[in-house]
Structure formats: structure tokens, C-alpha cells
Amino acid sequence: MKIYKVGGAVRDRLLGKPVTDIDWVVVGATAEQMLAEGYRPVGSDFPVFLHPKTGEEYALARTERKNGHGYGGFIFHASPDVTLEDDLIRRDLTINAMAEDGNGHLTDPYHGQQDLEARLLRHVSPAFAEDPLRVLRVARFAARYAGLGFSIAPDTLELMRQLSTSGELQALTPERCWKEISRALMEDHPQVFIEVLRNCDALEVLLPEVNALFGVPQPPAHHPEIDSGVHTLSVLEKAALHRQPLTVRWACLLHDLGKGLTPESEWPRHIAHEHKGLRLIKAVNERYKAPRDCQELALLVGEYHTHGHRAFELKASTLLELLQRFDVYRRPQRFEEFVVACEMDAKGRLGLENRPYPQADYLRGAALAAQAVTVQPLIEQGFKGPELGEALKRERLKALQAYKDTAKR
Ligand code: CTP
């Protein structure tokens, strides 16, 4: 048997990027041999094994044939007569279809090195179409390597378009999609992921609510970029630039979905878009079974981002309601994420990227003022049960009023 390093580890080494996990391909071996050498099988009918010591993945060289729709619909053909070239040709991109042996010798039958130099994401062969998830993968790689000047080969984009319009994307499981979406959002240029999906008609299928934002105008005085979709991408870009976590990036992507519902006759205004968008945010959250913290923040940012922008105009009682709604006393981090999402929203506007956002510190100060109210003195005064809750609220309101008054001066 011969063992080669393959995929991302080879690609990233050639790009001079850090290599995190290594995938290996084994040529000329049977499953029985692998088991005899102590490798542990990953699944019952999947020719992948874990190394007994390193835990890294070793896959038998294999060819895949399509059998029906979706992920379950694969037949794996792995046998000792499958060559390295047979294995590499069924991989997604040429830059992912290179192998390296123990002596550092590169096998590159599909010119991955050339495409690395040309900064091109290019599919290896028509076998690309065997896994529609690759549409999302290519968009994710485009988001990751945009800073290095990578683009997608025109015929690959065309193949992605065909896959997107063929109905194949609908067959992908929410889990597989979420894994790609969440990883793509954490890349340096997550807006490129959305742009690529849009360019190959996949956005319409995967996130029609986001797709609907393109071509919808906003008032130029507040939004010089005008287009709601362009604005959303810019907010996402700012969130990545400011190294925000996934929760914030997800909320940024979905915060304005309600604008896609405004009747044309009301354009460019979007009255109550915050509220109208909630059912769309909920639908997207559920479609991809996003983690609970992502779901929650997206809904809260969707509903309250305008409150954030208008922080200085909010009455003490409205500030209190906002803080209570976020349960800022027990979940201070979530409120902080809301504040930064609002800031990203404000900065994601053409020409206003560097405008200060004093609302952020003002909101943080309000949270601190309300959090500083302690319950102990009220208990000592004899309050209990629901009355204690009411008294606590009154004290917090007083604290917020005092905070407002001092902030004004
Ligand atoms: N692969 C593929 N099609 C897929 C998934 C994976 O062809 N749908 C192949 C590619 O050759 C890829 C390799 O399997 O390089 C390993 O896949 P994975 O670990 O998912 O990705 P990496 O390329 O290692 O990239 P990342 O840095 O994102 O982990």
C-alpha cells in the first residue's frame, strides 16, 4: 500500500498557509488490511479509517458513482486497483486534487499548482456535479481566498449555476449546509460567499430572503449605497473586518430581511421592517437549524436594531424595556453582541464606514447603570415576590433616568 497526503493540507502548504488537519489517501489496500494494521473504521460502509495513534483520516482511494438524489445517494467503490489519479479526478477543485508522498513528491495530474498560481478555483472534472454541496464549498473557498486574488473559473461557475437551477441543492441536508454557511461566514471575506452564491443562482434557492434584498432601494440620505442587498453585504464585511463572532455575523446577514417585503409603492421607506422581517428570520433560522445563540441574536437584532441607532432618543422606560428584553442582567454578552451588530449596521453604509457610533458606548453605559442596581437593599426593606420584582424595576428605571440626565450634560 502507498499513502499520500491529499486535499487541503497540500493546498495550504503550497499557499504558505498553516495546515491544521491532514487527510490521507491510501492506494492499493483493502479494508481488511487497514483493520489488520490497527486503523479504526469511521462508518460501516464508508472506506475511511482513523489512524490508531494520530486519529487522522485515512481514506481508501475510491471512485464515486452517483446513485439517485442527495447525500445518501452515493455508491463508494474502493478497491486496491483504484489509482491515485482515479481518486483525485473525483475531487472538487484542482487545487484540492493534489497529493504528496512521504518524500514530498507532488502528484498533480489536474494542474492544481498552475491554478494556485493563476489564483483560480476550477473544478477537476464533470464528477464535480456528484455532490451539490460543492456549490457552497466553492463559494466558501472564494470567501477564504478573496484576499489572495482568487476567482472562480467561468466554466466552474456555469456548472455551479446548472447545479443550482437543477433542484439538486434542495436535497442537501440542513446540517451539511449549515456547516458550510457557518464556516463561510467566519472567513475573512464572508460577503464574497453570498456574492458567489448569488452569481450562480444558488442564493435564490438557499437564502431567497437575502436574495430578495437586492434591487430594493433605501432612502439615500441614510443609505448612500441605496441597495438593501449591497448594504447587507457591507454590514457583513464590516463584521468580519472587526473580527466579530458567528452570532454577530449571522445577525448582520439577516437583520434587514423585512426590507424585502416592503411593497414597491412604499419604497424607499421601510416602515416597520424590523417587525415584518421576524418571520423571515425565523424561517431561515429553522431551515438551517442554526444554533440557539445564533437564532436568538438574529431575531433580537432584527427587531431592535433601529432602537440601537436611536439610543439617544429612547426614553428611560424604553431603555429599560430593551435591557429587560435582552435579559442583560443574566446575559450581558448577548447585549454586547447586539450593540456591536448595530454598530456594524451603521458602518455598513457607503461613505459612512468611519463615522463614530457613540450609541454603542451609550448603550453599554445604560446596561451598566441598570446592572448596578442591587436587590439586597430592597429585600432588607421588606419587598418580596412580585413586589420585589416591581421595586427592582422602579429602581432600575430611576438609575436609567439618572444615567440619561448625566449623559446629556
Ligand atoms: N472533497 C471533495 N468534495 C467534497 C468534500 C471534500 O472533493 N464535497 C475533497 C477535496 O479534495 C478536499 C478533501 O476532500 O480537499 C478534504 O475535504 P475537507 O477536509 O472538507 O476540506 P479541505 O479541502 O481540507 O479544506 P478545509 O481547509 O476547508 O478543511
Short mmCIF file of C-alpha atoms and ligand atoms in Angstrom, two decimals:
data_model
loop_
_atom_site.label_atom_id
_atom_site.label_comp_id
_atom_site.label_asym_id
_atom_site.label_seq_id
_atom_site.Cartn_x
_atom_site.Cartn_y
_atom_site.Cartn_z
CA MET A 1 0.00 0.00 0.00
CA LYS A 2 1.06 3.61 -0.64
CA ILE A 3 -0.01 6.53 1.49
CA TYR A 4 -0.33 10.16 0.34
CA LYS A 5 -1.24 13.43 1.95
CA VAL A 6 -4.15 14.97 -0.02
CA GLY A 7 -6.56 17.86 -0.22
CA GLY A 8 -6.39 20.93 1.98
CA ALA A 9 -3.09 20.04 3.64
CA VAL A 10 -1.24 20.02 0.30
CA ARG A 11 -3.06 23.10 -0.96
CA ASP A 12 -2.43 25.15 2.17
CA ARG A 13 1.24 24.19 2.37
CA LEU A 14 1.73 25.37 -1.23
CA LEU A 15 -0.10 28.59 -0.37
CA GLY A 16 2.16 29.07 2.63
CA LYS A 17 -0.84 28.84 4.98
CA PRO A 18 -0.90 26.97 8.27
CA VAL A 19 -2.07 23.36 7.92
CA THR A 20 -4.49 22.31 10.63
CA ASP A 21 -5.75 18.86 9.76
CA ILE A 22 -4.28 16.38 7.36
CA ASP A 23 -6.25 13.99 5.17
CA TRP A 24 -4.54 10.90 3.78
CA VAL A 25 -5.39 8.64 0.89
CA VAL A 26 -4.31 5.01 0.81
CA VAL A 27 -3.74 3.35 -2.58
CA GLY A 28 -3.51 -0.40 -3.12
CA ALA A 29 -5.01 -1.55 0.16
CA THR A 30 -8.16 -3.31 1.27
CA ALA A 31 -10.33 -2.51 4.27
CA GLU A 32 -9.20 -5.78 5.84
CA GLN A 33 -5.54 -4.72 5.59
CA MET A 34 -6.31 -1.41 7.24
CA LEU A 35 -8.13 -3.11 10.10
CA ALA A 36 -5.26 -5.58 10.49
CA GLU A 37 -2.88 -2.62 10.86
CA GLY A 38 -4.96 -1.23 13.69
CA TYR A 39 -6.84 1.54 11.85
CA ARG A 40 -10.35 2.15 13.17
CA PRO A 41 -13.23 2.32 10.67
CA VAL A 42 -15.26 5.58 10.67
CA GLY A 43 -18.53 4.06 9.48
CA SER A 44 -19.72 0.66 8.46
CA ASP A 45 -19.88 1.14 4.67
CA PHE A 46 -17.63 4.17 4.22
CA PRO A 47 -13.98 3.43 3.29
CA VAL A 48 -12.46 5.88 5.78
CA PHE A 49 -10.34 4.95 8.79
CA LEU A 50 -8.77 6.72 11.71
CA HIS A 51 -5.08 6.28 12.43
CA PRO A 52 -4.64 4.29 15.67
CA LYS A 53 -2.28 6.92 17.12
CA THR A 54 -2.77 10.32 15.40
CA GLY A 55 -6.55 9.97 14.85
CA GLU A 56 -6.11 11.50 11.36
CA GLU A 57 -8.35 10.37 8.50
CA TYR A 58 -7.10 7.77 6.06
CA ALA A 59 -9.42 7.08 3.13
CA LEU A 60 -9.01 4.22 0.71
CA ALA A 61 -8.58 5.52 -2.83
CA ARG A 62 -12.06 5.42 -4.27
CA THR A 63 -14.28 6.37 -7.13
CA GLU A 64 -17.79 7.54 -6.56
CA ARG A 65 -20.77 6.97 -8.72
CA LYS A 66 -23.97 8.83 -8.42
CA ASN A 67 -26.98 6.85 -7.40
CA GLY A 68 -30.10 8.98 -7.06
CA HIS A 69 -30.67 12.27 -5.31
CA GLY A 70 -28.92 13.79 -2.34
CA TYR A 71 -26.17 12.80 0.04
CA GLY A 72 -27.41 9.33 0.80
CA GLY A 73 -27.38 8.62 -2.89
CA PHE A 74 -23.72 7.63 -3.26
CA ILE A 75 -22.11 4.35 -4.05
CA PHE A 76 -18.48 4.18 -2.98
CA HIS A 77 -16.23 1.99 -5.00
CA ALA A 78 -12.99 1.39 -3.12
CA SER A 79 -10.61 -1.36 -4.15
CA PRO A 80 -6.84 -1.88 -4.41
CA ASP A 81 -6.98 -1.30 -8.17
CA VAL A 82 -8.26 2.28 -7.85
CA THR A 83 -5.29 4.52 -8.72
CA LEU A 84 -4.30 7.83 -7.15
CA GLU A 85 -5.36 9.61 -10.37
CA ASP A 86 -8.78 7.87 -10.25
CA ASP A 87 -9.22 9.14 -6.72
CA LEU A 88 -8.08 12.70 -7.42
CA ILE A 89 -10.28 13.19 -10.50
CA ARG A 90 -13.48 12.87 -8.47
CA ARG A 91 -12.50 15.66 -6.08
CA ASP A 92 -14.00 19.13 -6.18
CA LEU A 93 -11.31 21.62 -7.21
CA THR A 94 -7.96 21.23 -8.97
CA ILE A 95 -6.26 22.99 -6.04
CA ASN A 96 -7.73 20.30 -3.76
CA ALA A 97 -6.78 17.43 -6.08
CA MET A 98 -3.05 17.21 -5.44
CA ALA A 99 -1.26 14.51 -3.44
CA GLU A 100 2.11 14.39 -1.75
CA ASP A 101 4.05 11.26 -0.82
CA GLY A 102 6.34 10.71 2.17
CA ASN A 103 9.30 12.19 0.26
CA GLY A 104 7.46 15.42 -0.50
CA HIS A 105 6.95 14.39 -4.15
CA LEU A 106 3.83 16.02 -5.60
CA THR A 107 1.30 14.24 -7.82
CA ASP A 108 -0.69 16.89 -9.65
CA PRO A 109 -2.38 15.36 -12.71
CA TYR A 110 -5.05 18.07 -12.98
CA HIS A 111 -2.75 21.09 -12.73
CA GLY A 112 -3.69 22.32 -9.29
CA GLN A 113 -0.36 24.10 -8.90
CA GLN A 114 -0.93 26.03 -12.10
CA ASP A 115 -4.37 27.09 -10.85
CA LEU A 116 -2.92 28.07 -7.48
CA GLU A 117 -0.53 30.37 -9.30
CA ALA A 118 -3.30 31.68 -11.56
CA ARG A 119 -5.47 32.15 -8.44
CA LEU A 120 -8.27 30.10 -10.00
CA LEU A 121 -10.89 27.91 -8.36
CA ARG A 122 -11.57 25.36 -11.08
CA HIS A 123 -13.46 22.07 -10.95
CA VAL A 124 -11.46 18.96 -11.76
CA SER A 125 -13.97 17.11 -13.94
CA PRO A 126 -17.70 16.66 -14.56
CA ALA A 127 -17.70 14.47 -11.41
CA PHE A 128 -17.92 17.82 -9.58
CA ALA A 129 -21.68 17.56 -10.05
CA GLU A 130 -21.86 14.39 -7.96
CA ASP A 131 -22.05 16.43 -4.77
CA PRO A 132 -24.13 19.63 -4.94
CA LEU A 133 -22.66 20.76 -1.61
CA ARG A 134 -19.65 21.75 -3.68
CA VAL A 135 -21.56 24.83 -4.85
CA LEU A 136 -21.35 26.07 -1.25
CA ARG A 137 -17.79 24.80 -0.83
CA VAL A 138 -16.52 26.74 -3.84
CA ALA A 139 -18.29 29.88 -2.60
CA ARG A 140 -16.65 29.32 0.79
CA PHE A 141 -13.18 28.93 -0.73
CA ALA A 142 -13.82 32.10 -2.75
CA ALA A 143 -14.62 33.89 0.54
CA ARG A 144 -11.49 32.48 2.16
CA TYR A 145 -9.04 33.28 -0.62
CA ALA A 146 -10.56 36.52 -1.96
CA GLY A 147 -7.76 38.42 -0.25
CA LEU A 148 -5.22 36.45 -2.28
CA GLY A 149 -6.96 37.42 -5.51
CA PHE A 150 -8.69 34.10 -6.26
CA SER A 151 -11.65 33.96 -8.60
CA ILE A 152 -13.83 31.18 -9.99
CA ALA A 153 -13.18 29.78 -13.47
CA PRO A 154 -16.10 30.71 -15.76
CA ASP A 155 -16.91 27.10 -16.69
CA THR A 156 -16.94 26.14 -12.99
CA LEU A 157 -19.34 28.96 -12.24
CA GLU A 158 -21.51 27.73 -15.10
CA LEU A 159 -21.52 24.21 -13.64
CA MET A 160 -22.46 25.67 -10.25
CA ARG A 161 -25.30 27.52 -11.95
CA GLN A 162 -26.56 24.33 -13.56
CA LEU A 163 -26.48 22.53 -10.21
CA SER A 164 -28.30 25.42 -8.55
CA THR A 165 -31.11 25.52 -11.06
CA SER A 166 -31.46 21.75 -11.33
CA GLY A 167 -33.15 21.34 -7.95
CA GLU A 168 -30.17 19.43 -6.51
CA LEU A 169 -29.46 21.98 -3.78
CA GLN A 170 -32.83 21.34 -2.17
CA ALA A 171 -31.76 17.77 -1.46
CA LEU A 172 -28.87 18.86 0.79
CA THR A 173 -29.41 18.32 4.49
CA PRO A 174 -29.66 21.38 6.79
CA GLU A 175 -26.66 20.12 8.76
CA ARG A 176 -24.32 19.93 5.77
CA CYS A 177 -25.46 23.37 4.55
CA TRP A 178 -25.10 24.98 7.97
CA LYS A 179 -21.59 23.64 8.30
CA GLU A 180 -20.62 25.35 5.06
CA ILE A 181 -22.57 28.54 5.76
CA SER A 182 -21.19 28.95 9.26
CA ARG A 183 -17.62 28.27 8.14
CA ALA A 184 -18.02 30.68 5.21
CA LEU A 185 -19.34 33.41 7.50
CA MET A 186 -16.22 33.06 9.63
CA GLU A 187 -13.88 33.58 6.68
CA ASP A 188 -12.12 36.90 6.08
CA HIS A 189 -14.49 37.94 3.28
CA PRO A 190 -17.86 36.35 4.06
CA GLN A 191 -19.64 38.79 1.76
CA VAL A 192 -17.89 37.07 -1.17
CA PHE A 193 -19.62 33.80 -0.18
CA ILE A 194 -23.03 35.47 -0.59
CA GLU A 195 -21.96 37.23 -3.80
CA VAL A 196 -20.79 33.97 -5.37
CA LEU A 197 -23.99 32.16 -4.37
CA ARG A 198 -25.92 35.00 -5.95
CA ASN A 199 -23.84 34.92 -9.14
CA CYS A 200 -24.55 31.22 -9.66
CA ASP A 201 -28.27 31.49 -8.80
CA ALA A 202 -27.84 29.47 -5.61
CA LEU A 203 -28.78 32.33 -3.27
CA GLU A 204 -32.30 32.29 -4.65
CA VAL A 205 -32.58 28.65 -3.62
CA LEU A 206 -30.66 28.66 -0.33
CA LEU A 207 -31.49 32.11 1.09
CA PRO A 208 -34.26 33.60 -1.04
CA GLU A 209 -34.97 36.11 1.74
CA VAL A 210 -31.47 37.55 1.38
CA ASN A 211 -31.62 37.39 -2.40
CA ALA A 212 -34.84 39.44 -2.31
CA LEU A 213 -32.96 42.38 -0.80
CA PHE A 214 -31.05 43.07 -3.99
CA GLY A 215 -32.69 45.75 -6.08
CA VAL A 216 -34.67 47.11 -3.12
CA PRO A 217 -33.82 50.79 -2.55
CA GLN A 218 -33.43 52.54 0.81
CA PRO A 219 -33.52 56.30 1.49
CA PRO A 220 -30.28 57.76 0.09
CA ALA A 221 -29.92 60.21 3.00
CA HIS A 222 -29.36 57.36 5.47
CA HIS A 223 -28.10 54.81 2.98
CA PRO A 224 -25.94 56.36 0.25
CA GLU A 225 -25.34 52.85 -1.14
CA ILE A 226 -29.15 52.71 -1.71
CA ASP A 227 -29.49 48.97 -2.45
CA SER A 228 -30.55 46.87 0.58
CA GLY A 229 -28.62 43.83 -0.62
CA VAL A 230 -25.44 45.85 -1.13
CA HIS A 231 -25.92 47.26 2.36
CA THR A 232 -26.32 43.79 3.89
CA LEU A 233 -23.10 42.59 2.27
CA SER A 234 -21.31 45.65 3.50
CA VAL A 235 -22.54 45.08 7.09
CA LEU A 236 -21.29 41.50 6.89
CA GLU A 237 -17.96 42.72 5.56
CA LYS A 238 -17.63 45.11 8.50
CA ALA A 239 -18.43 42.33 10.97
CA ALA A 240 -15.57 40.27 9.52
CA LEU A 241 -13.22 43.24 9.47
CA HIS A 242 -13.95 43.77 13.16
CA ARG A 243 -13.43 40.04 13.86
CA GLN A 244 -16.92 39.52 15.21
CA PRO A 245 -18.15 36.04 16.25
CA LEU A 246 -20.53 33.86 14.24
CA THR A 247 -23.58 35.02 16.20
CA VAL A 248 -22.98 38.64 15.19
CA ARG A 249 -22.20 37.75 11.58
CA TRP A 250 -25.37 35.67 11.28
CA ALA A 251 -27.41 38.52 12.79
CA CYS A 252 -25.80 41.00 10.39
CA LEU A 253 -26.74 38.87 7.40
CA LEU A 254 -30.39 38.63 8.46
CA HIS A 255 -31.06 41.95 10.20
CA ASP A 256 -32.86 43.69 7.34
CA LEU A 257 -34.82 40.81 5.77
CA GLY A 258 -38.05 42.74 6.34
CA LYS A 259 -36.97 45.25 3.68
CA GLY A 260 -37.53 42.60 1.06
CA LEU A 261 -41.22 42.54 1.97
CA THR A 262 -41.93 46.27 1.52
CA PRO A 263 -44.41 46.91 -1.33
CA GLU A 264 -42.74 48.81 -4.17
CA SER A 265 -45.24 51.65 -3.71
CA GLU A 266 -43.67 52.38 -0.29
CA TRP A 267 -40.04 52.38 -1.47
CA PRO A 268 -37.55 53.68 -0.45
CA ARG A 269 -39.04 53.74 3.04
CA HIS A 270 -39.41 50.54 5.03
CA ILE A 271 -41.86 51.20 7.79
CA ALA A 272 -41.82 48.51 10.50
CA HIS A 273 -39.40 46.34 8.51
CA GLU A 274 -37.85 45.31 11.84
CA HIS A 275 -41.04 43.60 12.90
CA LYS A 276 -42.11 42.33 9.49
CA GLY A 277 -38.76 40.64 8.99
CA LEU A 278 -39.05 38.47 12.08
CA ARG A 279 -40.98 35.66 10.44
CA LEU A 280 -38.39 35.52 7.65
CA ILE A 281 -35.51 35.42 10.14
CA LYS A 282 -37.29 32.64 11.97
CA ALA A 283 -37.78 30.70 8.73
CA VAL A 284 -34.09 30.95 7.80
CA ASN A 285 -33.01 30.05 11.34
CA GLU A 286 -35.18 26.95 11.24
CA ARG A 287 -34.28 25.97 7.67
CA TYR A 288 -30.64 25.54 8.66
CA LYS A 289 -31.21 24.57 12.29
CA ALA A 290 -28.84 27.36 13.29
CA PRO A 291 -27.53 27.05 16.86
CA ARG A 292 -29.72 28.62 19.51
CA ASP A 293 -27.41 31.60 20.23
CA CYS A 294 -27.30 32.47 16.50
CA GLN A 295 -31.08 32.18 16.22
CA GLU A 296 -31.72 34.34 19.26
CA LEU A 297 -29.32 37.11 18.37
CA ALA A 298 -30.56 37.30 14.77
CA LEU A 299 -34.16 37.73 15.97
CA LEU A 300 -33.23 40.32 18.60
CA VAL A 301 -31.03 42.34 16.25
CA GLY A 302 -33.73 42.13 13.59
CA GLU A 303 -36.33 43.50 15.99
CA TYR A 304 -34.28 46.13 17.82
CA HIS A 305 -31.51 47.44 15.57
CA THR A 306 -33.35 50.71 14.99
CA HIS A 307 -33.62 51.10 18.76
CA GLY A 308 -29.85 50.85 18.84
CA HIS A 309 -29.43 53.60 16.27
CA ARG A 310 -31.91 55.81 18.11
CA ALA A 311 -30.44 55.07 21.53
CA PHE A 312 -30.11 58.76 22.47
CA GLU A 313 -33.78 59.39 21.75
CA LEU A 314 -35.09 56.48 23.81
CA LYS A 315 -36.96 57.28 27.00
CA ALA A 316 -35.62 55.73 30.20
CA SER A 317 -38.61 53.38 30.21
CA THR A 318 -37.89 52.22 26.66
CA LEU A 319 -34.24 51.70 27.51
CA LEU A 320 -35.34 49.61 30.48
CA GLU A 321 -37.66 47.53 28.30
CA LEU A 322 -34.83 46.93 25.86
CA LEU A 323 -32.46 45.82 28.59
CA GLN A 324 -35.11 43.59 30.17
CA ARG A 325 -35.89 42.07 26.78
CA PHE A 326 -32.22 41.15 26.38
CA ASP A 327 -32.11 39.89 29.96
CA VAL A 328 -28.93 41.89 30.22
CA TYR A 329 -28.52 41.00 33.91
CA ARG A 330 -28.05 37.33 33.19
CA ARG A 331 -26.91 37.56 29.56
CA PRO A 332 -24.59 40.60 29.34
CA GLN A 333 -22.65 39.09 26.43
CA ARG A 334 -25.75 38.85 24.28
CA PHE A 335 -26.47 42.57 24.77
CA GLU A 336 -22.87 43.40 23.89
CA GLU A 337 -23.26 41.38 20.67
CA PHE A 338 -26.43 43.33 19.89
CA VAL A 339 -24.58 46.60 20.39
CA VAL A 340 -21.76 45.64 18.03
CA ALA A 341 -24.21 44.30 15.44
CA CYS A 342 -25.93 47.72 15.47
CA GLU A 343 -22.54 49.36 15.07
CA MET A 344 -21.70 47.12 12.09
CA ASP A 345 -25.07 48.05 10.58
CA ALA A 346 -24.24 51.74 10.93
CA LYS A 347 -20.76 51.29 9.48
CA GLY A 348 -22.00 49.17 6.56
CA ARG A 349 -23.11 52.27 4.70
CA LEU A 350 -21.33 53.79 1.74
CA GLY A 351 -19.08 56.65 2.79
CA LEU A 352 -20.12 56.36 6.46
CA GLU A 353 -17.78 53.48 7.32
CA ASN A 354 -15.62 55.56 9.63
CA ARG A 355 -18.29 57.68 11.22
CA PRO A 356 -18.18 57.28 15.02
CA TYR A 357 -21.06 55.36 16.61
CA PRO A 358 -21.43 56.90 20.08
CA GLN A 359 -24.67 54.95 20.56
CA ALA A 360 -22.57 51.87 21.33
CA ASP A 361 -20.93 53.27 24.45
CA TYR A 362 -24.14 54.99 25.46
CA LEU A 363 -25.98 51.64 25.38
CA ARG A 364 -23.15 49.93 27.26
CA GLY A 365 -23.36 52.66 29.91
CA ALA A 366 -27.11 52.17 30.19
CA ALA A 367 -26.61 48.45 30.73
CA LEU A 368 -24.05 49.13 33.46
CA ALA A 369 -26.38 51.60 35.16
CA ALA A 370 -29.24 49.10 35.26
CA GLN A 371 -26.95 46.24 36.31
CA ALA A 372 -25.60 48.32 39.20
CA VAL A 373 -28.99 48.26 40.93
CA THR A 374 -28.78 45.57 43.57
CA VAL A 375 -31.61 43.59 45.02
CA GLN A 376 -30.30 43.23 48.59
CA PRO A 377 -31.35 46.68 49.92
CA LEU A 378 -34.86 46.06 48.58
CA ILE A 379 -35.08 42.72 50.37
CA GLU A 380 -33.93 44.45 53.53
CA GLN A 381 -36.73 46.95 53.07
CA GLY A 382 -39.15 44.02 53.17
CA PHE A 383 -40.03 43.57 49.49
CA LYS A 384 -40.71 40.02 48.33
CA GLY A 385 -42.32 38.08 45.47
CA PRO A 386 -43.81 40.07 42.61
CA GLU A 387 -43.49 43.29 44.61
CA LEU A 388 -39.77 42.79 44.81
CA GLY A 389 -39.67 42.49 41.02
CA GLU A 390 -41.66 45.72 40.66
CA ALA A 391 -39.44 47.55 43.14
CA LEU A 392 -36.32 46.37 41.29
CA LYS A 393 -37.76 47.64 38.03
CA ARG A 394 -38.55 51.04 39.60
CA GLU A 395 -35.01 51.35 40.91
CA ARG A 396 -33.56 50.42 37.55
CA LEU A 397 -35.79 52.98 35.87
CA LYS A 398 -34.55 55.63 38.30
CA ALA A 399 -30.97 54.63 37.61
CA LEU A 400 -31.55 54.86 33.86
CA GLN A 401 -33.21 58.27 34.18
CA ALA A 402 -30.21 59.50 36.19
CA TYR A 403 -27.89 57.98 33.58
CA LYS A 404 -29.74 59.79 30.79
CA ASP A 405 -29.59 63.08 32.68
CA THR A 406 -25.85 62.85 33.30
CA ALA A 407 -25.14 61.66 29.74
CA LYS A 408 -26.96 64.77 28.44
CA ARG A 409 -24.78 67.14 30.44
N1 CTP B 1 -13.66 16.92 -1.08
C1 CTP B 1 -14.39 16.96 -2.26
N2 CTP B 1 -15.74 17.21 -2.23
C2 CTP B 1 -16.36 17.46 -1.06
C3 CTP B 1 -15.63 17.44 0.14
C4 CTP B 1 -14.28 17.18 0.09
O1 CTP B 1 -13.82 16.74 -3.32
N3 CTP B 1 -17.66 17.70 -1.06
C5 CTP B 1 -12.22 16.58 -1.14
C6 CTP B 1 -11.30 17.70 -1.55
O2 CTP B 1 -10.22 17.13 -2.25
C7 CTP B 1 -10.82 18.26 -0.23
C8 CTP B 1 -10.71 17.00 0.60
O3 CTP B 1 -11.77 16.17 0.14
O4 CTP B 1 -9.61 18.94 -0.33
C9 CTP B 1 -10.82 17.22 2.10
O5 CTP B 1 -12.03 17.84 2.40
P1 CTP B 1 -12.23 18.79 3.63
O6 CTP B 1 -11.43 18.31 4.77
O7 CTP B 1 -13.69 19.01 3.79
O8 CTP B 1 -11.69 20.19 3.12
P2 CTP B 1 -10.26 20.77 2.89
O9 CTP B 1 -10.00 20.86 1.41
O10 CTP B 1 -9.23 20.06 3.69
O11 CTP B 1 -10.41 22.28 3.30
P3 CTP B 1 -10.64 22.97 4.70
O12 CTP B 1 -9.40 23.80 4.84
O13 CTP B 1 -11.84 23.80 4.43
O14 CTP B 1 -10.83 21.95 5.74
#
